[in-house]
PDB file of C-alpha atoms in Angstrom:
ATOM      1  CA  MET A   1      -0.180  -0.120   0.040  1.00 67.00           C
ATOM      2  CA  LEU A   2       2.996   2.332   0.720  1.00 78.00           C
ATOM      3  CA  GLU A   3       4.200   1.964  -2.782  1.00 84.00           C
ATOM      4  CA  GLN A   4       0.554   2.833  -4.318  1.00 84.00           C
ATOM      5  CA  LEU A   5       0.742   5.893  -1.972  1.00 87.00           C
ATOM      6  CA  THR A   6       4.179   6.925  -3.101  1.00 91.00           C
ATOM      7  CA  GLN A   7       3.007   6.562  -6.629  1.00 92.00           C
ATOM      8  CA  LEU A   8      -0.018   8.692  -6.179  1.00 93.00           C
ATOM      9  CA  VAL A   9       1.811  11.268  -4.541  1.00 95.00           C
ATOM     10  CA  GLN A  10       4.107  11.485  -7.541  1.00 95.00           C
ATOM     11  CA  GLN A  11       1.525  11.286  -9.945  1.00 95.00           C
ATOM     12  CA  PHE A  12      -0.563  14.130  -8.302  1.00 96.00           C
ATOM     13  CA  GLY A  13       2.378  16.277  -7.210  1.00 96.00           C
ATOM     14  CA  ASN A  14       3.629  16.926 -10.584  1.00 95.00           C
ATOM     15  CA  ASP A  15       0.667  19.588 -11.094  1.00 94.00           C
ATOM     16  CA  ALA A  16       0.327  20.539  -7.439  1.00 96.00           C
ATOM     17  CA  VAL A  17       3.964  20.937  -6.713  1.00 96.00           C
ATOM     18  CA  VAL A  18       6.376  20.833  -9.450  1.00 96.00           C
ATOM     19  CA  LYS A  19       4.486  22.851 -11.955  1.00 96.00           C
ATOM     20  CA  ASN A  20       3.179  25.115  -8.826  1.00 96.00           C
ATOM     21  CA  ASN A  21       5.170  28.506  -9.143  1.00 95.00           C
ATOM     22  CA  ALA A  22       4.176  29.026  -5.262  1.00 95.00           C
ATOM     23  CA  VAL A  23       6.299  26.046  -4.431  1.00 96.00           C
ATOM     24  CA  PRO A  24      10.075  26.799  -4.670  1.00 96.00           C
ATOM     25  CA  ASN A  25      11.805  24.046  -6.925  1.00 96.00           C
ATOM     26  CA  GLU A  26      14.460  23.320  -3.852  1.00 97.00           C
ATOM     27  CA  LEU A  27      11.265  22.320  -1.903  1.00 97.00           C
ATOM     28  CA  ASN A  28       9.443  19.747  -4.380  1.00 97.00           C
ATOM     29  CA  ASP A  29      10.840  16.748  -2.944  1.00 96.00           C
ATOM     30  CA  SER A  30      10.327  17.660   0.853  1.00 97.00           C
ATOM     31  CA  VAL A  31       6.758  18.727   0.022  1.00 97.00           C
ATOM     32  CA  MET A  32       5.872  15.565  -1.835  1.00 97.00           C
ATOM     33  CA  LYS A  33       7.504  13.587   1.063  1.00 96.00           C
ATOM     34  CA  GLU A  34       5.724  15.627   3.797  1.00 97.00           C
ATOM     35  CA  THR A  35       2.530  15.230   1.995  1.00 97.00           C
ATOM     36  CA  GLU A  36       2.982  11.391   1.961  1.00 95.00           C
ATOM     37  CA  SER A  37       4.061  11.058   5.409  1.00 95.00           C
ATOM     38  CA  SER A  38       1.348  13.575   6.793  1.00 96.00           C
ATOM     39  CA  LEU A  39      -1.303  11.869   4.915  1.00 94.00           C
ATOM     40  CA  LEU A  40      -0.544   8.324   6.141  1.00 91.00           C
ATOM     41  CA  SER A  41       0.154   9.600   9.763  1.00 92.00           C
ATOM     42  CA  GLY A  42      -3.392  11.488   9.664  1.00 92.00           C
ATOM     43  CA  LEU A  43      -5.058   8.529   8.796  1.00 89.00           C
ATOM     44  CA  GLN A  44      -3.353   6.488  11.361  1.00 87.00           C
ATOM     45  CA  LYS A  45      -4.085   8.917  13.829  1.00 89.00           C
ATOM     46  CA  MET A  46      -7.763   9.005  13.047  1.00 87.00           C
ATOM     47  CA  ALA A  47      -7.727   5.049  13.572  1.00 81.00           C
ATOM     48  CA  SER A  48      -5.921   5.232  16.776  1.00 82.00           C
ATOM     49  CA  ASP A  49      -8.400   8.067  18.177  1.00 85.00           C
ATOM     50  CA  GLY A  50     -11.098   5.689  17.595  1.00 79.00           C
ATOM     51  CA  LYS A  51     -12.650   7.688  14.540  1.00 82.00           C
ATOM     52  CA  LEU A  52     -13.390   4.362  12.537  1.00 74.00           C
ATOM     53  CA  GLU A  53     -16.856   5.505  11.748  1.00 76.00           C
ATOM     54  CA  GLN A  54     -15.389   8.612   9.950  1.00 82.00           C
ATOM     55  CA  LEU A  55     -13.020   6.439   8.210  1.00 79.00           C
ATOM     56  CA  ALA A  56     -15.540   3.784   7.237  1.00 74.00           C
ATOM     57  CA  GLY A  57     -17.354   6.463   5.736  1.00 75.00           C
ATOM     58  CA  LEU A  58     -14.290   7.310   3.487  1.00 77.00           C
ATOM     59  CA  PHE A  59     -14.537   3.843   2.159  1.00 70.00           C
ATOM     60  CA  GLN A  60     -18.435   4.136   1.462  1.00 65.00           C
ATOM     61  CA  GLY A  61     -20.046   5.754  -1.628  1.00 62.00           C
ATOM     62  CA  ASN A  62     -17.972   7.866  -3.843  1.00 71.00           C
ATOM     63  CA  ASN A  63     -17.027  10.864  -1.938  1.00 81.00           C
ATOM     64  CA  ALA A  64     -13.528  10.024  -0.942  1.00 83.00           C
ATOM     65  CA  GLY A  65     -12.171  12.767  -3.323  1.00 87.00           C
ATOM     66  CA  SER A  66     -14.409  15.480  -2.110  1.00 88.00           C
ATOM     67  CA  ALA A  67     -13.395  18.231   0.155  1.00 87.00           C
ATOM     68  CA  SER A  68     -16.631  18.190   1.802  1.00 87.00           C
ATOM     69  CA  ASN A  69     -15.988  14.763   3.235  1.00 89.00           C
ATOM     70  CA  PRO A  70     -14.810  15.162   7.012  1.00 90.00           C
ATOM     71  CA  VAL A  71     -11.953  12.727   6.844  1.00 90.00           C
ATOM     72  CA  VAL A  72     -10.446  14.812   3.704  1.00 94.00           C
ATOM     73  CA  LYS A  73     -11.185  18.004   5.198  1.00 95.00           C
ATOM     74  CA  GLN A  74      -9.266  17.186   8.249  1.00 95.00           C
ATOM     75  CA  LEU A  75      -6.533  15.574   6.315  1.00 96.00           C
ATOM     76  CA  ILE A  76      -6.101  18.601   4.151  1.00 97.00           C
ATOM     77  CA  GLU A  77      -5.961  20.867   7.360  1.00 97.00           C
ATOM     78  CA  GLN A  78      -3.386  18.571   8.875  1.00 96.00           C
ATOM     79  CA  VAL A  79      -1.220  18.131   5.723  1.00 97.00           C
ATOM     80  CA  SER A  80      -1.464  21.791   5.078  1.00 98.00           C
ATOM     81  CA  GLY A  81      -0.229  22.658   8.691  1.00 97.00           C
ATOM     82  CA  ASN A  82       2.594  20.154   8.281  1.00 97.00           C
ATOM     83  CA  LEU A  83       3.848  21.583   5.227  1.00 97.00           C
ATOM     84  CA  GLY A  84       3.999  25.045   6.826  1.00 96.00           C
ATOM     85  CA  LYS A  85       5.612  23.845   9.949  1.00 97.00           C
ATOM     86  CA  LYS A  86       8.228  21.180   8.641  1.00 97.00           C
ATOM     87  CA  VAL A  87       8.790  22.294   5.062  1.00 97.00           C
ATOM     88  CA  GLY A  88       8.508  26.102   5.349  1.00 96.00           C
ATOM     89  CA  LEU A  89       5.710  26.832   2.772  1.00 96.00           C
ATOM     90  CA  ASP A  90       3.681  29.864   3.474  1.00 95.00           C
ATOM     91  CA  SER A  91       0.164  29.074   4.467  1.00 96.00           C
ATOM     92  CA  GLN A  92      -1.316  29.822   1.162  1.00 96.00           C
ATOM     93  CA  ALA A  93       0.845  27.611  -0.855  1.00 97.00           C
ATOM     94  CA  ALA A  94       0.574  24.745   1.724  1.00 97.00           C
ATOM     95  CA  ASN A  95      -3.278  25.043   1.686  1.00 97.00           C
ATOM     96  CA  GLY A  96      -2.995  25.023  -2.180  1.00 96.00           C
ATOM     97  CA  VAL A  97      -0.982  22.056  -2.622  1.00 97.00           C
ATOM     98  CA  ALA A  98      -2.945  19.937   0.484  1.00 97.00           C
ATOM     99  CA  ALA A  99      -6.411  20.847  -1.013  1.00 96.00           C
ATOM    100  CA  ASN A 100      -5.077  20.048  -4.561  1.00 96.00           C
ATOM    101  CA  MET A 101      -3.655  16.675  -3.518  1.00 97.00           C
ATOM    102  CA  ILE A 102      -5.238  15.371  -0.752  1.00 96.00           C
ATOM    103  CA  PRO A 103      -8.880  14.511  -2.307  1.00 95.00           C
ATOM    104  CA  GLN A 104      -7.288  13.306  -5.540  1.00 95.00           C
ATOM    105  CA  ILE A 105      -4.887  10.757  -3.592  1.00 94.00           C
ATOM    106  CA  LEU A 106      -7.614   9.696  -1.524  1.00 92.00           C
ATOM    107  CA  GLY A 107     -10.197   9.327  -4.192  1.00 91.00           C
ATOM    108  CA  SER A 108      -7.656   7.342  -6.071  1.00 90.00           C
ATOM    109  CA  LEU A 109      -6.725   5.076  -3.136  1.00 85.00           C
ATOM    110  CA  VAL A 110     -10.166   4.222  -2.255  1.00 81.00           C
ATOM    111  CA  GLY A 111     -11.039   3.832  -5.636  1.00 83.00           C
ATOM    112  CA  LYS A 112      -8.379   1.213  -6.378  1.00 80.00           C
ATOM    113  CA  ALA A 113      -8.798  -0.544  -3.433  1.00 73.00           C
ATOM    114  CA  LYS A 114     -12.732  -0.921  -3.959  1.00 71.00           C
ATOM    115  CA  ASP A 115     -11.968  -1.963  -7.457  1.00 75.00           C
ATOM    116  CA  PRO A 116     -11.900  -5.704  -7.959  1.00 72.00           C
ATOM    117  CA  ASN A 117     -10.048  -5.399 -11.317  1.00 80.00           C
ATOM    118  CA  VAL A 118      -7.077  -3.992  -9.535  1.00 76.00           C
ATOM    119  CA  LYS A 119      -4.778  -6.537  -8.753  1.00 73.00           C
ATOM    120  CA  GLY A 120      -2.398  -6.559  -5.570  1.00 68.00           C
ATOM    121  CA  PHE A 121      -4.220  -3.751  -3.940  1.00 66.00           C
ATOM    122  CA  GLU A 122      -6.839  -4.723  -1.655  1.00 63.00           C
ATOM    123  CA  VAL A 123      -9.112  -2.672   0.924  1.00 62.00           C
ATOM    124  CA  SER A 124      -7.365  -4.918   3.635  1.00 63.00           C
ATOM    125  CA  ASP A 125      -3.978  -3.563   2.534  1.00 67.00           C
ATOM    126  CA  LEU A 126      -5.492  -0.150   3.089  1.00 69.00           C
ATOM    127  CA  VAL A 127      -7.016  -0.685   6.458  1.00 66.00           C
ATOM    128  CA  ASN A 128      -3.868  -2.521   7.454  1.00 69.00           C
ATOM    129  CA  ALA A 129      -1.561   0.388   6.537  1.00 73.00           C
ATOM    130  CA  ILE A 130      -4.037   2.900   8.128  1.00 74.00           C
ATOM    131  CA  SER A 131      -3.984   0.468  11.279  1.00 68.00           C
ATOM    132  CA  GLY A 132      -0.445   0.667  11.654  1.00 61.00           C
ATOM    133  CA  GLY A 133       0.042  -2.949  10.924  1.00 59.00           C
ATOM    134  CA  SER A 134      -2.570  -4.482  13.353  1.00 53.00           C
ATOM    135  CA  GLY A 135      -5.314  -4.314  10.565  1.00 47.00           C
ATOM    136  CA  ASN A 136      -6.692  -7.804  11.457  1.00 43.00           C
ATOM    137  CA  SER A 137      -8.068  -6.785  14.656  1.00 50.00           C
ATOM    138  CA  ASN A 138      -8.807  -3.186  13.649  1.00 47.00           C
ATOM    139  CA  LEU A 139     -10.506  -4.562  10.687  1.00 44.00           C
ATOM    140  CA  MET A 140     -12.548  -7.023  12.583  1.00 44.00           C
ATOM    141  CA  ASP A 141     -13.499  -4.343  14.988  1.00 57.00           C
ATOM    142  CA  MET A 142     -14.603  -2.200  12.098  1.00 56.00           C
ATOM    143  CA  VAL A 143     -16.601  -4.919  10.514  1.00 43.00           C
ATOM    144  CA  THR A 144     -17.967  -5.948  13.811  1.00 47.00           C
ATOM    145  CA  LYS A 145     -19.176  -2.116  14.425  1.00 53.00           C
ATOM    146  CA  TYR A 146     -20.446  -1.509  10.872  1.00 51.00           C
ATOM    147  CA  GLY A 147     -21.314  -4.857   9.619  1.00 46.00           C
ATOM    148  CA  GLY A 148     -24.837  -5.047  10.851  1.00 46.00           C
ATOM    149  CA  GLN A 149     -25.586  -1.845   8.724  1.00 45.00           C
ATOM    150  CA  PHE A 150     -24.666  -3.417   5.655  1.00 44.00           C
ATOM    151  CA  GLY A 151     -26.341  -7.080   6.096  1.00 47.00           C
ATOM    152  CA  LEU A 152     -23.004  -8.690   7.161  1.00 48.00           C
ATOM    153  CA  ASP A 153     -24.484 -10.761  10.082  1.00 51.00           C
ATOM    154  CA  GLN A 154     -24.372 -14.014   8.143  1.00 55.00           C
ATOM    155  CA  ASN A 155     -25.830 -16.162  10.871  1.00 59.00           C
ATOM    156  CA  ASN A 156     -28.224 -13.732  11.971  1.00 57.00           C
ATOM    157  CA  ASP A 157     -27.138 -13.449  15.646  1.00 60.00           C
ATOM    158  CA  GLY A 158     -27.215  -9.939  16.214  1.00 54.00           C
ATOM    159  CA  LYS A 159     -23.531  -9.295  15.669  1.00 54.00           C
ATOM    160  CA  VAL A 160     -20.817  -9.453  13.123  1.00 50.00           C
ATOM    161  CA  ASP A 161     -18.005 -11.595  14.047  1.00 51.00           C
ATOM    162  CA  MET A 162     -15.333 -14.146  12.829  1.00 47.00           C
ATOM    163  CA  GLN A 163     -18.296 -16.937  12.458  1.00 53.00           C
ATOM    164  CA  ASP A 164     -19.842 -14.402   9.929  1.00 49.00           C
ATOM    165  CA  ALA A 165     -16.583 -14.099   7.916  1.00 48.00           C
ATOM    166  CA  MET A 166     -16.276 -17.735   8.000  1.00 47.00           C
ATOM    167  CA  ALA A 167     -19.761 -18.078   6.815  1.00 52.00           C
ATOM    168  CA  ALA A 168     -19.307 -15.457   4.035  1.00 48.00           C
ATOM    169  CA  ALA A 169     -16.012 -17.150   2.989  1.00 45.00           C
ATOM    170  CA  THR A 170     -18.113 -20.161   2.295  1.00 49.00           C
ATOM    171  CA  LYS A 171     -20.850 -18.789   0.268  1.00 51.00           C
ATOM    172  CA  LYS A 172     -20.618 -17.193  -3.078  1.00 45.00           C
ATOM    173  CA  GLY A 173     -18.533 -14.143  -3.303  1.00 49.00           C
ATOM    174  CA  GLY A 174     -16.550 -15.228  -0.558  1.00 45.00           C
ATOM    175  CA  LEU A 175     -14.724 -12.891   1.791  1.00 45.00           C
ATOM    176  CA  GLY A 176     -14.465 -10.446  -1.084  1.00 49.00           C
ATOM    177  CA  GLY A 177     -18.290 -10.463  -1.326  1.00 50.00           C
ATOM    178  CA  LEU A 178     -18.291  -9.628   2.537  1.00 47.00           C
ATOM    179  CA  PHE A 179     -15.609  -6.765   2.512  1.00 50.00           C
ATOM    180  CA  GLY A 180     -17.263  -5.547  -0.824  1.00 53.00           C
ATOM    181  CA  LYS A 181     -20.450  -5.143   1.132  1.00 50.00           C
ATOM    182  CA  LEU A 182     -18.842  -3.267   3.842  1.00 51.00           C
ATOM    183  CA  PHE A 183     -16.879  -0.823   1.553  1.00 51.00           C
ATOM    184  CA  GLY A 184     -19.796   0.059  -0.724  1.00 50.00           C
ATOM    185  CA  LYS A 185     -19.215  -2.593  -3.827  1.00 45.00           C
TER     186      LYS A 185
END
């Protein structure tokens, strides 16, 4: 997942940073590295702070690339602040870079994670990276917390747990279908 994030930062950073006259050329690499680092750390902080409902909302629907999404808005503010503090960009340039890149990166990341045709990139990879490597328990916590809303209670016992995951794995669609329901596919 980190490789995909780096590629997306480079892809969208070309216009938002390299071709941006408000960003001095000598800061281009620093701005892109800080954008990537701040974005990932911001997502991880949200997970560790228990904002799983907001993060789950990021994966649902098609608004991961919208600046009106609360997660996107919060990450734009964090990345912008870090670009000012850590890289030395003035606030207007930092806000412009963050507001341009963050929605595009998140929209693309979530889109790729939800697309079954994109090989080697799964929602679980994204959740694992966000949860700092402890994705299995955090993912199951998220599935348990939000799964009932998406019809994931496979055995109708009123909760979503490992037994539901196992039941889903044996049904048509398997775990991919289970996670697809959870993340809006």
